[in-house]
Tab-separated table of C-alpha atoms and ligand atoms in Angstrom:
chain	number	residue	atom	x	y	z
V	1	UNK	CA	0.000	0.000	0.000
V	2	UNK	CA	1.258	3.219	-0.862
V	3	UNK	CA	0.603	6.564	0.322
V	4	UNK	CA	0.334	9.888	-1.845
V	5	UNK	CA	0.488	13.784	-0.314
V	6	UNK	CA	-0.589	16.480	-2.494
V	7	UNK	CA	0.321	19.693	-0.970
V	8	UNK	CA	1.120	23.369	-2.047
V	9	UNK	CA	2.046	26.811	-0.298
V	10	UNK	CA	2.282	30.027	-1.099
V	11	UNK	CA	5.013	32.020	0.630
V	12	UNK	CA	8.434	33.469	0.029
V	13	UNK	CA	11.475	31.502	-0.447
V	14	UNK	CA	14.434	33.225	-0.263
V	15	UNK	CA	16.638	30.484	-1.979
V	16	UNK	CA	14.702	28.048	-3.903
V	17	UNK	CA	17.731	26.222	-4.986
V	18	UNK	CA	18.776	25.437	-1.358
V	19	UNK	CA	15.503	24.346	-0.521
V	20	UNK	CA	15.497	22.080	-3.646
V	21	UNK	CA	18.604	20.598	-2.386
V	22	UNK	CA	17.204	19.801	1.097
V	23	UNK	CA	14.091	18.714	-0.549
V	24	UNK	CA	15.523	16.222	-2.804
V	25	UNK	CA	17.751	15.170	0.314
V	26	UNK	CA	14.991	14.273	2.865
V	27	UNK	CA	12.942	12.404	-0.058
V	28	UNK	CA	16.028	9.750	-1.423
V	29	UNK	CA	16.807	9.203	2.250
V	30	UNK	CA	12.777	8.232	2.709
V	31	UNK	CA	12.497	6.598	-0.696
V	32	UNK	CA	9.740	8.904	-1.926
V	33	UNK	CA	9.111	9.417	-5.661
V	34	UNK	CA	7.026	12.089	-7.295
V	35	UNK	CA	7.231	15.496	-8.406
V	36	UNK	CA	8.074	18.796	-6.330
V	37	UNK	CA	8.287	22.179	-7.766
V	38	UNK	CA	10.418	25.272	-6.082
V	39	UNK	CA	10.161	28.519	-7.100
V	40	UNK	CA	10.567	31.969	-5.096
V	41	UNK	CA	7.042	32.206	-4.779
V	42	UNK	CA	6.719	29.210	-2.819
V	43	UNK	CA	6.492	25.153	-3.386
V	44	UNK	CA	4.267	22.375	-5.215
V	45	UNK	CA	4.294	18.455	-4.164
V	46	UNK	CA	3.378	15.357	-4.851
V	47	UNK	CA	5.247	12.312	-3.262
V	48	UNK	CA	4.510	8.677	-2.729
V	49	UNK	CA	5.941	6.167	-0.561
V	50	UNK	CA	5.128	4.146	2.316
V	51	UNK	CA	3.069	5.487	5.192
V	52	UNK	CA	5.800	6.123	7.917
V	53	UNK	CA	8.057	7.730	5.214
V	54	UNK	CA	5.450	9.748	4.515
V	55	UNK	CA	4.424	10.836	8.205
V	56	UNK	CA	8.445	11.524	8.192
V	57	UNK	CA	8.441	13.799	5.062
V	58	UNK	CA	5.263	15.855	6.307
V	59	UNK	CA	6.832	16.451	9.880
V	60	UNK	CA	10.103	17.260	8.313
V	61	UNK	CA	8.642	19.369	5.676
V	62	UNK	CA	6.427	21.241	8.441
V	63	UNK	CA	9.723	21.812	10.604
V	64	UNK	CA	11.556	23.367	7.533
V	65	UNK	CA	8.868	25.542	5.782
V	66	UNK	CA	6.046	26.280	8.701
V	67	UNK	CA	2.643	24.912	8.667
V	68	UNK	CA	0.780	23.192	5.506
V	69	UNK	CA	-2.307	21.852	4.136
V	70	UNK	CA	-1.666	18.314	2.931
V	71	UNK	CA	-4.484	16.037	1.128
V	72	UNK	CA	-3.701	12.111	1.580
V	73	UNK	CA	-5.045	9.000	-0.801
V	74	UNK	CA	-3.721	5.960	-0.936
V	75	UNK	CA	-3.223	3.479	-3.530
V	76	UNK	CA	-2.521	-0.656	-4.150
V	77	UNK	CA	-0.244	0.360	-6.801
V	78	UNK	CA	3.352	0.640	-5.955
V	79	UNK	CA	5.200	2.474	-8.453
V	80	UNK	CA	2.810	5.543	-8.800
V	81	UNK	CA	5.784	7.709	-10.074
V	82	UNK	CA	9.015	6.659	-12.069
V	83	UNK	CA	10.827	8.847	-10.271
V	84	UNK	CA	11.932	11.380	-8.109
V	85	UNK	CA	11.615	15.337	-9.881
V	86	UNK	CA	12.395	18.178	-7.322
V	87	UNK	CA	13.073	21.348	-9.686
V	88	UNK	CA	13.093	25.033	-9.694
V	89	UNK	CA	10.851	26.897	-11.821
V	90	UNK	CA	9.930	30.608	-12.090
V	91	UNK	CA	6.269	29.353	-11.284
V	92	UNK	CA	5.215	26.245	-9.130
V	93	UNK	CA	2.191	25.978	-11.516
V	94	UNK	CA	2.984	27.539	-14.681
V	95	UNK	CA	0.328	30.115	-15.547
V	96	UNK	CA	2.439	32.598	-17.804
V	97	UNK	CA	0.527	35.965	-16.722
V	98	UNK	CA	1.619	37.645	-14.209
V	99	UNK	CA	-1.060	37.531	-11.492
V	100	UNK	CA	-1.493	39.728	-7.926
V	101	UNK	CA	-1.671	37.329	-5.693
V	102	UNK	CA	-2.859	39.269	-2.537
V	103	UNK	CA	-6.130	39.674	-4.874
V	104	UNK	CA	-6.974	36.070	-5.053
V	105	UNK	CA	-10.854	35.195	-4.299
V	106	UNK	CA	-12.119	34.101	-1.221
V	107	UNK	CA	-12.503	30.169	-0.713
V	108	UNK	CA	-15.939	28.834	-0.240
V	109	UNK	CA	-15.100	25.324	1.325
V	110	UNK	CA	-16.558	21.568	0.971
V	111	UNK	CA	-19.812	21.763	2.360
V	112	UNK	CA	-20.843	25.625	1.040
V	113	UNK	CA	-20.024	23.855	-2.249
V	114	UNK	CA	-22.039	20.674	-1.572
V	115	UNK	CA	-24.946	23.164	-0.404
V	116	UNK	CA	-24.665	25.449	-2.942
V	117	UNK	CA	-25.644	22.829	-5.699
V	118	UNK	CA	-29.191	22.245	-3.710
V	119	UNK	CA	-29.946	26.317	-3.263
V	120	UNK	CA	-32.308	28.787	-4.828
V	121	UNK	CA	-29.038	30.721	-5.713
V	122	UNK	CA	-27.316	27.867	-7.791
V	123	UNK	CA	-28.586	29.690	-10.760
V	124	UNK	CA	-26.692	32.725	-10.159
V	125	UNK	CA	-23.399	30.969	-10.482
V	126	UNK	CA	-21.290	29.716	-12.608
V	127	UNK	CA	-19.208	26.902	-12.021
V	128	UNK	CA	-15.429	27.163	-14.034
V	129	UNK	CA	-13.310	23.959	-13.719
V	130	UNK	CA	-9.625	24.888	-13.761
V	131	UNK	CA	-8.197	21.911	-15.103
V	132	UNK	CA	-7.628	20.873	-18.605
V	133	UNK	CA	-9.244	19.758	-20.905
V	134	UNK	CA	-8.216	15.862	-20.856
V	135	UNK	CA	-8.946	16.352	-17.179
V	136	UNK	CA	-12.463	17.094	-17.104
V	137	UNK	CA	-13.325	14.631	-20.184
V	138	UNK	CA	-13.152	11.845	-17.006
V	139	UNK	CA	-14.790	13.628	-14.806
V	140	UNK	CA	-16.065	17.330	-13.599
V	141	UNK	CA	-18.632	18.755	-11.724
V	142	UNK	CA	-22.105	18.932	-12.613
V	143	UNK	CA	-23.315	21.839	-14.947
V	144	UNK	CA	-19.247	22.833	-14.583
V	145	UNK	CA	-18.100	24.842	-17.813
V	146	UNK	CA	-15.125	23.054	-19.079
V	147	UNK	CA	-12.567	25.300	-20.650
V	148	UNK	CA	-11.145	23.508	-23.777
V	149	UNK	CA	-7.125	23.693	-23.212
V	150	UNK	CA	-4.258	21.372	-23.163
V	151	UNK	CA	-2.367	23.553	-20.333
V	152	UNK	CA	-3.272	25.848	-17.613
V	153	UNK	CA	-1.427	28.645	-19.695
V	154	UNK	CA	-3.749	28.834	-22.532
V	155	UNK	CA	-6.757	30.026	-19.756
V	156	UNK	CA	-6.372	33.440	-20.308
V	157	UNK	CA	-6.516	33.189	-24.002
V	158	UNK	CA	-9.341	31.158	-23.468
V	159	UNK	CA	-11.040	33.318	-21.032
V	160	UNK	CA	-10.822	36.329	-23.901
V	161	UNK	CA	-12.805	34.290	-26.067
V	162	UNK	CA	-15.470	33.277	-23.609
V	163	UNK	CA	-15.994	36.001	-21.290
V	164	UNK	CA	-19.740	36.287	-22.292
V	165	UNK	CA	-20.149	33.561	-20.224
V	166	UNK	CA	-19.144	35.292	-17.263
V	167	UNK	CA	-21.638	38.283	-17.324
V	168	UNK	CA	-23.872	38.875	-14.583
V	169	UNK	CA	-23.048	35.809	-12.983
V	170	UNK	CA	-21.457	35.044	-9.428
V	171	UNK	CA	-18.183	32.623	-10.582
V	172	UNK	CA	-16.806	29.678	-8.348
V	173	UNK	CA	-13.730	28.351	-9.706
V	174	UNK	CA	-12.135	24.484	-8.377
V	175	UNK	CA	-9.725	22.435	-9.869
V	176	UNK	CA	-7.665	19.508	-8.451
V	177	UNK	CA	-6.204	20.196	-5.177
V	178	UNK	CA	-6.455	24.288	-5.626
V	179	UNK	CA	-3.421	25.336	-6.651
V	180	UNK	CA	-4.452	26.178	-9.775
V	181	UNK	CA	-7.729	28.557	-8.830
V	182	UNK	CA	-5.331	30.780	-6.550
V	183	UNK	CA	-3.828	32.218	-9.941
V	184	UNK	CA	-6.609	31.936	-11.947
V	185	UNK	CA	-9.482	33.585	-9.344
V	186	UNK	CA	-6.812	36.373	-8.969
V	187	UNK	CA	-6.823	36.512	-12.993
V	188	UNK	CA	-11.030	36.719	-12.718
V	189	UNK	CA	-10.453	39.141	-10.679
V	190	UNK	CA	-8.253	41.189	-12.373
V	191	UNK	CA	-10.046	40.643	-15.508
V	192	UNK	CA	-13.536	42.787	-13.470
V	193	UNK	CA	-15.506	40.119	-12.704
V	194	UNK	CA	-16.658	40.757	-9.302
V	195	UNK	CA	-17.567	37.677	-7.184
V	196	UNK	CA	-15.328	35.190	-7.507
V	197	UNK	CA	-14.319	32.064	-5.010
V	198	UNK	CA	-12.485	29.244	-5.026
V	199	UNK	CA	-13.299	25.810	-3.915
V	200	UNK	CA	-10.814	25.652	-0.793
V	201	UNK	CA	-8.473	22.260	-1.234
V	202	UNK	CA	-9.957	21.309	-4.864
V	203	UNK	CA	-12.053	18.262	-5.555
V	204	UNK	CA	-9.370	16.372	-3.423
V	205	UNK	CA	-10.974	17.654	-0.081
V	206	UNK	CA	-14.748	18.151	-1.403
V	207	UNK	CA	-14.632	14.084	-2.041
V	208	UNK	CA	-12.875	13.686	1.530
V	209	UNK	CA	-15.098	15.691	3.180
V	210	UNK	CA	-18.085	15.404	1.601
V	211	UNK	CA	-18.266	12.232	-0.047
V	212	UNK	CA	-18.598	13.855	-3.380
V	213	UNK	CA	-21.799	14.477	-3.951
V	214	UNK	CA	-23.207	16.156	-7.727
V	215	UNK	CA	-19.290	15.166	-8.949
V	216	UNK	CA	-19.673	13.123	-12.465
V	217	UNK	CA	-17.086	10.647	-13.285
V	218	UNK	CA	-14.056	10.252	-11.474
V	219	UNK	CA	-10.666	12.801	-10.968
V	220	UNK	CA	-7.925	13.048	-13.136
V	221	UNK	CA	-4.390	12.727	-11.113
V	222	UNK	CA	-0.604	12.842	-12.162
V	223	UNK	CA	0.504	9.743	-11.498
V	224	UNK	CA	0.022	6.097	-12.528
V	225	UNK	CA	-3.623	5.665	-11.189
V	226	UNK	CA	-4.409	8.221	-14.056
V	227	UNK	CA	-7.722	8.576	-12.190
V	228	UNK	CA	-9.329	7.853	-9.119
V	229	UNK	CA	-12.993	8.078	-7.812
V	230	UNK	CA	-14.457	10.815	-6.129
V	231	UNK	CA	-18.588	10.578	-5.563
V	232	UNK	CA	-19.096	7.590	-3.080
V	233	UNK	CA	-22.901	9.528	-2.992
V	234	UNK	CA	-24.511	9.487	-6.020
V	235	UNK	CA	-21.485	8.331	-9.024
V	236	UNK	CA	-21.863	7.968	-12.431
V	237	UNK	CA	-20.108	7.584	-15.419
V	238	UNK	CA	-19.523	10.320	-18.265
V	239	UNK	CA	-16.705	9.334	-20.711
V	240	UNK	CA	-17.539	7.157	-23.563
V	241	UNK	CA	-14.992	4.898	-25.345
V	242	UNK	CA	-13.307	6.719	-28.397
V	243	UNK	CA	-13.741	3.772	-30.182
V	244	UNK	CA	-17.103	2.204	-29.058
V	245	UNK	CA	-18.761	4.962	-27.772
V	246	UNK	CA	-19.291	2.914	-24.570
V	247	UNK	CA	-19.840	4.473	-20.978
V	248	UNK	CA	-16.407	3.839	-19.232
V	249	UNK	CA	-13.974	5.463	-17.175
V	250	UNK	CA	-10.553	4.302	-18.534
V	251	UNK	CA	-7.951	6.483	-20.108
V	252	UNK	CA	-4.796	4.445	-22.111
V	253	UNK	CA	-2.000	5.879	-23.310
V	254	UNK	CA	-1.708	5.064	-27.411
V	255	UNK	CA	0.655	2.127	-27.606
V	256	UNK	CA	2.820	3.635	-30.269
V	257	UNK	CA	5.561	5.873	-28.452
V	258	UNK	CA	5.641	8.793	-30.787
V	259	UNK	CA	1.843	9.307	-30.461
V	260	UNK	CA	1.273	8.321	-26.850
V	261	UNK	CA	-1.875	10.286	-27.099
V	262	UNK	CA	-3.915	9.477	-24.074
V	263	UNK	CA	-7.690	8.490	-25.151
V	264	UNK	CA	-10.840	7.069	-23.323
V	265	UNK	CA	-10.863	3.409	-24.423
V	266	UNK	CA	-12.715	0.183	-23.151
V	267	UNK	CA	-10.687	-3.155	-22.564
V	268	UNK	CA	-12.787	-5.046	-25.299
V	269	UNK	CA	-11.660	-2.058	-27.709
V	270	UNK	CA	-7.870	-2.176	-26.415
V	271	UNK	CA	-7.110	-5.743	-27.361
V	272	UNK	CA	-9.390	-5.296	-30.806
V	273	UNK	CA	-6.686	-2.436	-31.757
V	274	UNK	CA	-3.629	-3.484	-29.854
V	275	UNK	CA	-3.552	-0.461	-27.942
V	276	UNK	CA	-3.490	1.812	-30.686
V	277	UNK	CA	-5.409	5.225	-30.823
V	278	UNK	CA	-7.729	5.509	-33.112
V	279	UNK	CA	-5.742	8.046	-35.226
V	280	UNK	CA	-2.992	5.865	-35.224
V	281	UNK	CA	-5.215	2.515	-36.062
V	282	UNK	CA	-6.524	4.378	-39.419
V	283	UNK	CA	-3.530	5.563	-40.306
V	284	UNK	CA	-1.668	1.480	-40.026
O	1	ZN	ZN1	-14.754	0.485	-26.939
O	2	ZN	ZN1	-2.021	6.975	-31.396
């Protein structure tokens, strides 16, 4: 059994590469793999390992950098990552625009989002997931508009194109753990739309805490389990095969190595095409 942290902070660091080089450190000596990002503006994990490592790297972690917010799944899968990545970037999630940070929206936790679905006001909102594209094709929230992008840089072009959908309406934003909706509510924000919030912790704490409710299909996650459910309340399926066009949850990667394009695809359809896309099945 393996456990996986998801965590992110905000906050200064004065020497990013130092940090990186205590980071990397504490996570060979615990055998963790996974990705961590370092930048000046603060830091972005995910790790794996086994349970005490993990309580180790969290304590450690807390002791070096101050207090944080982890979220914690586990997983029957042992190699979740291939490796260990600890890097510096000039972003620890890349959005490309500049973005004030001390304007981001207010959060609007688990349960105001699970209540929010069953209120008179639900109309006046409108629910922006901040993930891509690929993402939310597995799963999203219900009645959630789903930006069409391959990266989390191409939201501001995107949100040029579709502002209309904005007007007059109150805007909460989520996206996997919540990293993501701290730049891009600030963006909102910036870009005049007035009431803005962000779902605090992602759809990583609304499924913990709330059990998932009005959350169709299943979440989207950077590491081997490619996706993992979310609604133990009321679940359902939303991806279709891209073969078949039957209901399943299951993403494979294409089998040949220079597409590797990632599609919905049912087992019955995987062994009929060898594990080929179907791009790359039409053009054999
Ligand atoms: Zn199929
Ligand atoms: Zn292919």
């Amino acid at each position: 059994m393996q456990t996986v942290l998801l965590y992110y902070k905000f906050f200064h660091v004065r020497d990013p590469h130092d940090l990186r080089d205590w980071q990397y450190d504490l996570c060979r000596k615990l055998k963790l793999k996974g990705r961590i990002i370092i930048a000046e503006e603060g830091i972005n994990g995910t790790v794996a390992g086994d349970r005490s490592s993990c309580e180790e790297y969290m304590s450690k972690t807390e002791e070096k950098i101050g207090k944080l917010e982890w979220k914690t799944s586990h997983s029957e899968i042992e190699e979740l990552f291939p490796k260990l990545k600890v890097k510096v970037r000039p972003e620890i999630v890349t959005f490309g625009v500049k973005v004030d940070l001390s304007k981001k929206a207010p959060y609007i936790d688990s349960y105001e989002m699970r209540n929010l679905y069953n209120s008179e006001e639900f109309d006046d909102y409108v629910i922006v997931d901040g993930r891509n594209e690929y993402e939310s094709r597995i799963g999203r929230f219900k009645y959630a508009v789903t930006p069409d992008i391959n990266n989390f840089r191409e939201f501001p072009k995107w949100f040029k194109k579709n502002r209309g959908i904005f007007k007059g309406k109150k805007v909460v934003t989520y996206c996997t753990g919540g990293i993501r909706c701290e730049k891009l509510s600030a963006f909102l924000i910036e870009q005049g739309i007035r009431d803005v919030f962000q779902l605090h912790g992602g759809i990583h704490r609304y499924s913990e805490r709330t059990g998932g409710e009005n959350f169709e299909g299943e979440m989207y996650v950077f590491d081997a389990r490619v996706h993992v459910p979310v609604n133990f309340v009321n679940p359902n399926i939303i991806s279709r095969c891209h073969f078949c066009g039957k209901s399943v949850a299951r993403f494979k990667n294409c089998k040949n190595q220079r597409c590797n394009s990632q599609e919905i695809t049912c087992e019955e359809c995987e062994k009929l095409y060898s594990g080929f896309c179907k791009k790359c099945t039409k053009n054999l």
